[in-house]
mmCIF file of C-alpha atoms and ligand atoms in Angstrom:
data_model
loop_
_atom_site.group_PDB
_atom_site.id
_atom_site.type_symbol
_atom_site.label_atom_id
_atom_site.label_comp_id
_atom_site.label_asym_id
_atom_site.label_seq_id
_atom_site.Cartn_x
_atom_site.Cartn_y
_atom_site.Cartn_z
ATOM 1 C CA MET A 1 7.840 -5.845 5.283
ATOM 2 C CA LYS A 2 6.202 -6.089 1.974
ATOM 3 C CA PHE A 3 5.996 -3.185 -0.462
ATOM 4 C CA PHE A 4 3.022 -1.896 -2.227
ATOM 5 C CA VAL A 5 3.112 0.805 -4.778
ATOM 6 C CA ASP A 6 0.701 3.540 -4.038
ATOM 7 C CA THR A 7 -0.195 4.800 -7.799
ATOM 8 C CA ALA A 8 -2.440 4.138 -10.840
ATOM 9 C CA VAL A 9 0.301 4.946 -13.250
ATOM 10 C CA ILE A 10 1.149 1.778 -15.211
ATOM 11 C CA ASP A 11 4.503 3.038 -16.499
ATOM 12 C CA ASP A 12 5.692 3.423 -12.844
ATOM 13 C CA ILE A 13 4.272 -0.047 -11.885
ATOM 14 C CA ARG A 14 5.816 -1.839 -14.598
ATOM 15 C CA GLU A 15 9.015 -0.229 -13.907
ATOM 16 C CA LEU A 16 8.973 -1.162 -10.253
ATOM 17 C CA ASN A 17 7.972 -4.561 -11.119
ATOM 18 C CA ASP A 18 10.712 -5.121 -13.309
ATOM 19 C CA TYR A 19 13.042 -4.416 -10.508
ATOM 20 C CA GLY A 20 11.447 -7.043 -8.461
ATOM 21 C CA LEU A 21 10.450 -4.612 -5.795
ATOM 22 C CA LEU A 22 6.562 -4.820 -5.805
ATOM 23 C CA ASP A 23 4.727 -7.134 -3.620
ATOM 24 C CA GLY A 24 1.188 -5.282 -4.526
ATOM 25 C CA VAL A 25 -0.325 -2.055 -5.579
ATOM 26 C CA THR A 26 -3.209 0.190 -4.080
ATOM 27 C CA THR A 27 -5.118 2.863 -5.680
ATOM 28 C CA ASN A 28 -7.825 5.282 -4.398
ATOM 29 C CA PRO A 29 -9.983 7.590 -6.190
ATOM 30 C CA SER A 30 -7.755 10.601 -6.220
ATOM 31 C CA LEU A 31 -5.024 8.323 -7.830
ATOM 32 C CA ILE A 32 -7.400 7.118 -10.616
ATOM 33 C CA ALA A 33 -8.559 10.736 -11.269
ATOM 34 C CA LYS A 34 -5.006 11.822 -11.628
ATOM 35 C CA SER A 35 -4.115 8.970 -13.834
ATOM 36 C CA GLY A 36 -6.849 10.375 -16.196
ATOM 37 C CA ARG A 37 -7.742 6.947 -17.052
ATOM 38 C CA ASP A 38 -10.766 4.638 -16.888
ATOM 39 C CA PHE A 39 -10.725 2.866 -13.349
ATOM 40 C CA LYS A 40 -12.060 -0.278 -14.721
ATOM 41 C CA GLU A 41 -9.535 -0.787 -17.193
ATOM 42 C CA VAL A 42 -6.722 0.491 -15.126
ATOM 43 C CA ILE A 43 -7.564 -2.180 -12.538
ATOM 44 C CA ALA A 44 -7.695 -5.060 -15.321
ATOM 45 C CA GLU A 45 -4.094 -3.897 -16.515
ATOM 46 C CA ILE A 46 -2.439 -3.636 -13.203
ATOM 47 C CA CYS A 47 -3.885 -7.087 -12.305
ATOM 48 C CA LYS A 48 -2.381 -8.559 -15.429
ATOM 49 C CA LEU A 49 1.046 -6.852 -14.548
ATOM 50 C CA VAL A 50 1.280 -7.622 -10.914
ATOM 51 C CA ASP A 51 0.887 -11.112 -9.351
ATOM 52 C CA GLY A 52 0.269 -9.618 -5.936
ATOM 53 C CA PRO A 53 -2.993 -7.864 -4.576
ATOM 54 C CA VAL A 54 -4.381 -4.898 -6.185
ATOM 55 C CA SER A 55 -6.665 -2.644 -3.977
ATOM 56 C CA ALA A 56 -9.490 -1.095 -5.924
ATOM 57 C CA GLU A 57 -11.846 1.292 -4.016
ATOM 58 C CA VAL A 58 -15.327 1.417 -4.066
ATOM 59 C CA ALA A 59 -17.182 4.756 -4.497
ATOM 60 C CA ALA A 60 -20.346 4.036 -2.867
ATOM 61 C CA MET A 61 -21.128 5.359 0.682
ATOM 62 C CA ASN A 62 -23.746 2.677 1.693
ATOM 63 C CA PHE A 63 -23.649 -1.031 2.441
ATOM 64 C CA ASP A 64 -25.794 -2.121 -0.617
ATOM 65 C CA GLY A 65 -23.883 0.108 -2.889
ATOM 66 C CA MET A 66 -20.583 -1.074 -1.605
ATOM 67 C CA VAL A 67 -21.540 -4.746 -2.065
ATOM 68 C CA ALA A 68 -22.663 -4.390 -5.600
ATOM 69 C CA GLU A 69 -19.504 -2.171 -6.615
ATOM 70 C CA GLY A 70 -17.191 -4.473 -4.731
ATOM 71 C CA GLU A 71 -18.675 -7.669 -6.364
ATOM 72 C CA TYR A 72 -18.325 -6.150 -9.665
ATOM 73 C CA LEU A 73 -14.737 -5.122 -9.264
ATOM 74 C CA ALA A 74 -13.700 -8.587 -7.620
ATOM 75 C CA LYS A 75 -14.937 -10.167 -10.897
ATOM 76 C CA ILE A 76 -11.938 -8.134 -12.548
ATOM 77 C CA ALA A 77 -9.404 -10.481 -11.459
ATOM 78 C CA ASP A 78 -8.361 -12.901 -8.795
ATOM 79 C CA ASN A 79 -5.850 -10.566 -7.358
ATOM 80 C CA VAL A 80 -8.242 -7.762 -6.695
ATOM 81 C CA VAL A 81 -8.585 -6.568 -2.837
ATOM 82 C CA ILE A 82 -11.917 -4.375 -2.261
ATOM 83 C CA LYS A 83 -10.936 -1.379 -0.799
ATOM 84 C CA LEU A 84 -13.501 0.034 1.644
ATOM 85 C CA PRO A 85 -13.781 3.245 3.720
ATOM 86 C CA LEU A 86 -13.728 2.790 7.695
ATOM 87 C CA THR A 87 -17.295 3.640 8.554
ATOM 88 C CA LEU A 88 -19.887 1.387 10.097
ATOM 89 C CA GLU A 89 -21.337 0.696 6.486
ATOM 90 C CA GLY A 90 -17.780 -0.036 5.191
ATOM 91 C CA LEU A 91 -17.386 -2.479 8.068
ATOM 92 C CA LYS A 92 -20.465 -4.073 7.339
ATOM 93 C CA ALA A 93 -19.358 -4.562 3.880
ATOM 94 C CA CYS A 94 -16.002 -5.686 5.107
ATOM 95 C CA ARG A 95 -17.807 -8.785 6.941
ATOM 96 C CA HIS A 96 -19.676 -9.330 3.802
ATOM 97 C CA PHE A 97 -16.778 -9.823 1.602
ATOM 98 C CA THR A 98 -14.774 -11.775 4.170
ATOM 99 C CA GLY A 99 -17.487 -14.213 4.441
ATOM 100 C CA LYS A 100 -17.342 -14.730 0.772
ATOM 101 C CA GLY A 101 -13.605 -15.313 0.838
ATOM 102 C CA ILE A 102 -12.884 -11.944 -0.896
ATOM 103 C CA LYS A 103 -10.026 -9.839 0.334
ATOM 104 C CA THR A 104 -10.507 -6.630 1.661
ATOM 105 C CA ASN A 105 -8.477 -3.329 2.628
ATOM 106 C CA VAL A 106 -10.029 -1.068 5.163
ATOM 107 C CA THR A 107 -8.926 2.394 4.445
ATOM 108 C CA LEU A 108 -8.766 6.027 5.755
ATOM 109 C CA CYS A 109 -7.896 4.608 9.412
ATOM 110 C CA PHE A 110 -6.825 7.226 11.883
ATOM 111 C CA SER A 111 -7.228 5.611 15.129
ATOM 112 C CA ALA A 112 -6.412 2.575 17.045
ATOM 113 C CA ASN A 113 -10.041 1.890 17.936
ATOM 114 C CA GLN A 114 -10.921 2.119 14.140
ATOM 115 C CA ALA A 115 -8.218 -0.678 13.657
ATOM 116 C CA LEU A 116 -9.506 -2.538 16.144
ATOM 117 C CA LEU A 117 -12.966 -2.733 14.441
ATOM 118 C CA ALA A 118 -11.494 -3.414 11.056
ATOM 119 C CA ALA A 119 -9.592 -6.463 12.443
ATOM 120 C CA LYS A 120 -13.061 -7.532 14.226
ATOM 121 C CA ALA A 121 -14.566 -7.262 10.889
ATOM 122 C CA GLY A 122 -12.254 -9.752 9.375
ATOM 123 C CA ALA A 123 -10.403 -7.194 7.203
ATOM 124 C CA THR A 124 -7.520 -8.660 5.059
ATOM 125 C CA TYR A 125 -5.552 -5.227 5.405
ATOM 126 C CA ILE A 126 -6.187 -2.321 7.526
ATOM 127 C CA SER A 127 -4.651 1.316 6.173
ATOM 128 C CA PRO A 128 -3.561 3.604 8.692
ATOM 129 C CA PHE A 129 -2.656 6.832 7.013
ATOM 130 C CA ILE A 130 0.599 8.197 8.451
ATOM 131 C CA GLY A 131 1.395 11.287 6.704
ATOM 132 C CA ARG A 132 -2.016 12.791 6.805
ATOM 133 C CA LEU A 133 -1.835 12.635 10.755
ATOM 134 C CA ASP A 134 1.631 13.926 10.461
ATOM 135 C CA ASP A 135 0.176 16.792 8.419
ATOM 136 C CA LEU A 136 -1.922 17.658 11.739
ATOM 137 C CA SER A 137 1.047 17.560 13.983
ATOM 138 C CA ILE A 138 -0.105 14.114 15.140
ATOM 139 C CA ASP A 139 2.537 11.417 15.339
ATOM 140 C CA GLY A 140 1.363 9.017 12.556
ATOM 141 C CA MET A 141 3.905 6.507 13.326
ATOM 142 C CA GLU A 142 2.703 6.113 16.890
ATOM 143 C CA LEU A 143 -0.806 4.637 15.362
ATOM 144 C CA ILE A 144 1.164 1.895 13.596
ATOM 145 C CA HIS A 145 2.874 1.077 17.011
ATOM 146 C CA GLU A 146 -0.422 1.090 18.907
ATOM 147 C CA ILE A 147 -2.052 -1.131 16.284
ATOM 148 C CA ARG A 148 0.835 -3.534 16.077
ATOM 149 C CA GLU A 149 0.316 -4.035 19.951
ATOM 150 C CA ILE A 150 -3.275 -4.375 19.806
ATOM 151 C CA TYR A 151 -3.362 -6.871 16.943
ATOM 152 C CA ASP A 152 -0.484 -8.950 18.794
ATOM 153 C CA ASN A 153 -2.238 -8.868 21.931
ATOM 154 C CA TYR A 154 -5.337 -10.772 20.469
ATOM 155 C CA GLY A 155 -3.735 -12.543 17.746
ATOM 156 C CA PHE A 156 -5.859 -10.736 14.963
ATOM 157 C CA GLY A 157 -4.676 -11.864 11.550
ATOM 158 C CA THR A 158 -5.504 -8.418 9.758
ATOM 159 C CA ASN A 159 -2.248 -7.240 7.978
ATOM 160 C CA ILE A 160 -1.106 -3.589 9.102
ATOM 161 C CA LEU A 161 -0.636 -1.785 5.925
ATOM 162 C CA ALA A 162 1.072 1.359 6.544
ATOM 163 C CA ALA A 163 -0.369 4.210 4.184
ATOM 164 C CA SER A 164 0.095 8.015 3.350
ATOM 165 C CA ILE A 165 4.075 7.416 3.275
ATOM 166 C CA ARG A 166 5.689 10.478 2.224
ATOM 167 C CA SER A 167 9.270 9.801 2.799
ATOM 168 C CA ALA A 168 12.205 7.409 3.097
ATOM 169 C CA ASN A 169 12.158 7.816 6.958
ATOM 170 C CA HIS A 170 8.491 6.763 6.979
ATOM 171 C CA VAL A 171 9.477 3.471 5.429
ATOM 172 C CA LYS A 172 12.167 2.723 7.917
ATOM 173 C CA GLU A 173 9.826 3.721 10.969
ATOM 174 C CA ALA A 174 6.942 1.473 9.439
ATOM 175 C CA ALA A 175 9.313 -1.409 9.314
ATOM 176 C CA LEU A 176 10.622 -0.954 12.770
ATOM 177 C CA ALA A 177 7.049 -0.519 14.093
ATOM 178 C CA GLY A 178 6.386 -3.894 12.581
ATOM 179 C CA ALA A 179 4.054 -2.952 9.958
ATOM 180 C CA ASP A 180 3.057 -6.009 7.728
ATOM 181 C CA VAL A 181 3.255 -3.837 4.434
ATOM 182 C CA ALA A 182 3.894 -0.237 3.277
ATOM 183 C CA THR A 183 2.153 1.275 0.292
ATOM 184 C CA ILE A 184 4.514 3.672 -0.889
ATOM 185 C CA PRO A 185 4.598 6.278 -3.949
ATOM 186 C CA PRO A 186 6.940 5.277 -6.701
ATOM 187 C CA GLY A 187 9.437 7.970 -6.379
ATOM 188 C CA VAL A 188 10.073 7.163 -2.498
ATOM 189 C CA ILE A 189 10.447 3.472 -3.329
ATOM 190 C CA LYS A 190 13.328 4.221 -5.964
ATOM 191 C CA GLY A 191 14.879 7.019 -3.394
ATOM 192 C CA LEU A 192 15.222 4.191 -1.037
ATOM 193 C CA ALA A 193 18.218 2.908 -2.988
ATOM 194 C CA ASN A 194 20.106 6.131 -2.878
ATOM 195 C CA HIS A 195 23.055 7.070 -0.602
ATOM 196 C CA VAL A 196 25.584 9.823 -1.217
ATOM 197 C CA LEU A 197 28.350 7.525 0.004
ATOM 198 C CA THR A 198 27.320 4.608 -2.589
ATOM 199 C CA GLU A 199 27.509 7.199 -5.445
ATOM 200 C CA LYS A 200 30.804 8.384 -4.075
ATOM 201 C CA GLY A 201 32.226 4.889 -3.525
ATOM 202 C CA LEU A 202 31.209 3.916 -6.896
ATOM 203 C CA ASP A 203 32.819 6.817 -8.581
ATOM 204 C CA GLN A 204 36.101 5.960 -6.963
ATOM 205 C CA PHE A 205 35.781 2.423 -7.828
ATOM 206 C CA ALA A 206 35.059 3.148 -11.514
ATOM 207 C CA LYS A 207 38.091 5.344 -11.632
ATOM 208 C CA ASP A 208 40.282 2.798 -10.089
ATOM 209 C CA TRP A 209 39.036 0.314 -12.185
ATOM 210 C CA ALA A 210 39.737 2.252 -15.347
ATOM 211 C CA ALA A 211 43.357 2.911 -14.240
ATOM 212 C CA THR A 212 43.967 -1.061 -14.149
ATOM 213 C CA GLY A 213 43.279 -1.099 -17.857
ATOM 214 C CA GLN A 214 41.616 -4.577 -17.185
ATOM 215 C CA SER A 215 38.132 -5.847 -18.523
ATOM 216 C CA ILE A 216 35.973 -8.425 -16.994
ATOM 217 C CA LEU A 217 34.547 -9.805 -20.264
HETATM 218 C C1 LIG B 1 -3.618 4.356 0.784
HETATM 219 O O1 LIG B 1 -4.189 3.421 0.413
HETATM 220 C C2 LIG B 1 -3.846 5.882 0.062
HETATM 221 O O2 LIG B 1 -4.076 5.461 -1.422
HETATM 222 C C3 LIG B 1 -2.735 6.524 0.372
HETATM 223 O O3 LIG B 1 -1.467 5.991 0.883
HETATM 224 C C4 LIG B 1 -2.892 7.918 0.653
HETATM 225 O O4 LIG B 1 -1.602 8.879 0.785
HETATM 226 P P1 LIG B 1 -1.944 10.277 0.692
HETATM 227 O O5 LIG B 1 -2.327 10.851 2.095
HETATM 228 O O6 LIG B 1 -0.410 10.932 0.620
HETATM 229 O O7 LIG B 1 -2.736 10.815 -0.357
#
């Protein structure tokens, strides 16, 4: 499963990229607002930093507006992916960009039928939001299983990008469900490396090593 980071904070992206843990980046209007930075500048900066796909979301609600904004954003860098909402207008824009060879990420997906429509529109990525479904006591991970089954039944090439991930357990469950990608907040990605037994074991090794009085170099 590929790892995208879900943030517009450059320092976090740089840090994770330096660890070699990043396959791409997703942003959304809320993350851009939180960063306090200029949208187009941030996207250009992220695209220079990261080799993989970088999702930049349109703000328009209608087809013409989405096409105009998406075409502008696509010119920022070759690795820009146009993020479009899962509405009829968004799906029409998705078909438009797919026809032009521009990658798309159809976002705000909350049902298997929506994911089916996105695949039929030729989306590169579909973003089902796990955490926001869980917030409503609906099993978000079940949606990933359903989409995996439907896409495999028909050989759709759209990548399942598990989104709205809130915990390490979400990451594991998304991987088990066969998501192609998970977009994950920076803190959750770093937390995946933690285990109390790793820390305990390392402390013991350090003490025992010190007691030998040896050094490797
Ligand atoms: C995905 O592309 C979205 O940016 C993101 O995963 C939404 O997560 P949230 O529900 O935690 O805001």
